């Protein structure tokens, strides 16, 4: 419920500023694991909510995106490696 309530509360400001809603998810929601059903279901629901809002809110000037925390971590690791390689050269 938190993403829904927060977005509803922020929507007037987001429309005025042409803001962006960023929902954080994980690819874990795309796999079946024992004991992971509720977590997977909520992450999957958040991703579908994000896609629906992206379509619904675009005409109002608000972008809605999802950030996969695992991809973000991989990107940070790649950026650190690239920076280290630049220092070595």
mmCIF file of C-alpha atoms in Angstrom:
data_model
loop_
_atom_site.group_PDB
_atom_site.id
_atom_site.type_symbol
_atom_site.label_atom_id
_atom_site.label_comp_id
_atom_site.label_asym_id
_atom_site.label_seq_id
_atom_site.Cartn_x
_atom_site.Cartn_y
_atom_site.Cartn_z
ATOM 1 C CA UNK A 1 0.000 0.000 0.000
ATOM 2 C CA UNK A 2 2.888 2.403 0.642
ATOM 3 C CA UNK A 3 3.691 3.064 -3.031
ATOM 4 C CA UNK A 4 0.025 3.808 -3.724
ATOM 5 C CA UNK A 5 -0.423 6.146 -0.751
ATOM 6 C CA UNK A 6 2.880 7.953 -1.334
ATOM 7 C CA UNK A 7 2.211 8.470 -5.032
ATOM 8 C CA UNK A 8 -1.312 9.710 -4.362
ATOM 9 C CA UNK A 9 0.011 12.205 -1.824
ATOM 10 C CA UNK A 10 2.815 13.409 -4.113
ATOM 11 C CA UNK A 11 0.820 13.465 -7.354
ATOM 12 C CA UNK A 12 -0.117 17.179 -7.315
ATOM 13 C CA UNK A 13 3.542 18.162 -6.895
ATOM 14 C CA UNK A 14 4.675 15.596 -9.451
ATOM 15 C CA UNK A 15 2.243 17.003 -12.009
ATOM 16 C CA UNK A 16 3.378 20.558 -11.363
ATOM 17 C CA UNK A 17 7.062 19.703 -11.628
ATOM 18 C CA UNK A 18 6.816 17.018 -14.309
ATOM 19 C CA UNK A 19 8.261 14.588 -11.799
ATOM 20 C CA UNK A 20 9.184 10.942 -11.805
ATOM 21 C CA UNK A 21 7.916 8.121 -9.602
ATOM 22 C CA UNK A 22 10.661 5.536 -9.041
ATOM 23 C CA UNK A 23 9.527 2.181 -7.660
ATOM 24 C CA UNK A 24 12.229 -0.236 -6.473
ATOM 25 C CA UNK A 25 11.773 -3.899 -7.276
ATOM 26 C CA UNK A 26 13.875 -6.992 -7.830
ATOM 27 C CA UNK A 27 14.017 -9.790 -10.331
ATOM 28 C CA UNK A 28 13.227 -12.229 -7.505
ATOM 29 C CA UNK A 29 9.545 -11.638 -8.258
ATOM 30 C CA UNK A 30 9.974 -13.395 -11.591
ATOM 31 C CA UNK A 31 11.029 -16.734 -10.095
ATOM 32 C CA UNK A 32 9.298 -19.283 -7.927
ATOM 33 C CA UNK A 33 11.188 -20.138 -4.734
ATOM 34 C CA UNK A 34 9.938 -22.029 -1.693
ATOM 35 C CA UNK A 35 8.935 -19.597 1.023
ATOM 36 C CA UNK A 36 9.053 -16.637 -1.360
ATOM 37 C CA UNK A 37 5.454 -16.495 -2.537
ATOM 38 C CA UNK A 38 4.335 -13.302 -0.778
ATOM 39 C CA UNK A 39 7.528 -11.402 -1.598
ATOM 40 C CA UNK A 40 7.401 -12.509 -5.243
ATOM 41 C CA UNK A 41 3.715 -11.634 -5.531
ATOM 42 C CA UNK A 42 4.191 -8.127 -4.109
ATOM 43 C CA UNK A 43 7.175 -7.375 -6.338
ATOM 44 C CA UNK A 44 5.295 -8.622 -9.399
ATOM 45 C CA UNK A 45 2.295 -6.503 -8.425
ATOM 46 C CA UNK A 46 4.524 -3.438 -7.995
ATOM 47 C CA UNK A 47 5.997 -3.917 -11.462
ATOM 48 C CA UNK A 48 2.547 -4.177 -13.058
ATOM 49 C CA UNK A 49 1.365 -1.162 -11.063
ATOM 50 C CA UNK A 50 4.388 0.760 -12.352
ATOM 51 C CA UNK A 51 3.601 -0.118 -15.980
ATOM 52 C CA UNK A 52 -0.057 0.819 -15.526
ATOM 53 C CA UNK A 53 0.791 4.132 -13.884
ATOM 54 C CA UNK A 54 3.321 4.901 -16.618
ATOM 55 C CA UNK A 55 0.496 4.759 -19.166
ATOM 56 C CA UNK A 56 -2.061 6.509 -16.954
ATOM 57 C CA UNK A 57 0.149 9.348 -15.741
ATOM 58 C CA UNK A 58 2.114 10.095 -18.916
ATOM 59 C CA UNK A 59 -0.584 12.458 -20.245
ATOM 60 C CA UNK A 60 -0.252 14.395 -16.971
ATOM 61 C CA UNK A 61 3.495 14.841 -17.431
ATOM 62 C CA UNK A 62 4.530 12.297 -14.798
ATOM 63 C CA UNK A 63 6.921 9.468 -15.644
ATOM 64 C CA UNK A 64 6.796 6.225 -13.681
ATOM 65 C CA UNK A 65 9.704 3.780 -13.754
ATOM 66 C CA UNK A 66 10.871 0.710 -11.882
ATOM 67 C CA UNK A 67 14.448 0.263 -10.696
ATOM 68 C CA UNK A 68 15.617 -3.313 -10.255
ATOM 69 C CA UNK A 69 17.901 -3.267 -7.218
ATOM 70 C CA UNK A 70 20.031 -6.100 -8.597
ATOM 71 C CA UNK A 71 20.637 -4.284 -11.887
ATOM 72 C CA UNK A 72 21.454 -1.106 -9.977
ATOM 73 C CA UNK A 73 24.025 -3.032 -7.908
ATOM 74 C CA UNK A 74 25.558 -4.523 -11.075
ATOM 75 C CA UNK A 75 25.724 -1.071 -12.639
ATOM 76 C CA UNK A 76 27.470 0.362 -9.575
ATOM 77 C CA UNK A 77 29.971 -2.518 -9.646
ATOM 78 C CA UNK A 78 30.592 -1.968 -13.369
ATOM 79 C CA UNK A 79 31.098 1.765 -12.812
ATOM 80 C CA UNK A 80 33.570 1.121 -9.974
ATOM 81 C CA UNK A 81 35.498 -1.315 -12.164
ATOM 82 C CA UNK A 82 35.596 1.182 -15.050
ATOM 83 C CA UNK A 83 36.853 3.919 -12.699
ATOM 84 C CA UNK A 84 39.560 1.603 -11.352
ATOM 85 C CA UNK A 85 40.670 0.707 -14.874
ATOM 86 C CA UNK A 86 40.871 4.402 -15.810
ATOM 87 C CA UNK A 87 43.146 5.037 -12.807
ATOM 88 C CA UNK A 88 45.441 2.176 -13.842
ATOM 89 C CA UNK A 89 45.895 3.509 -17.381
#
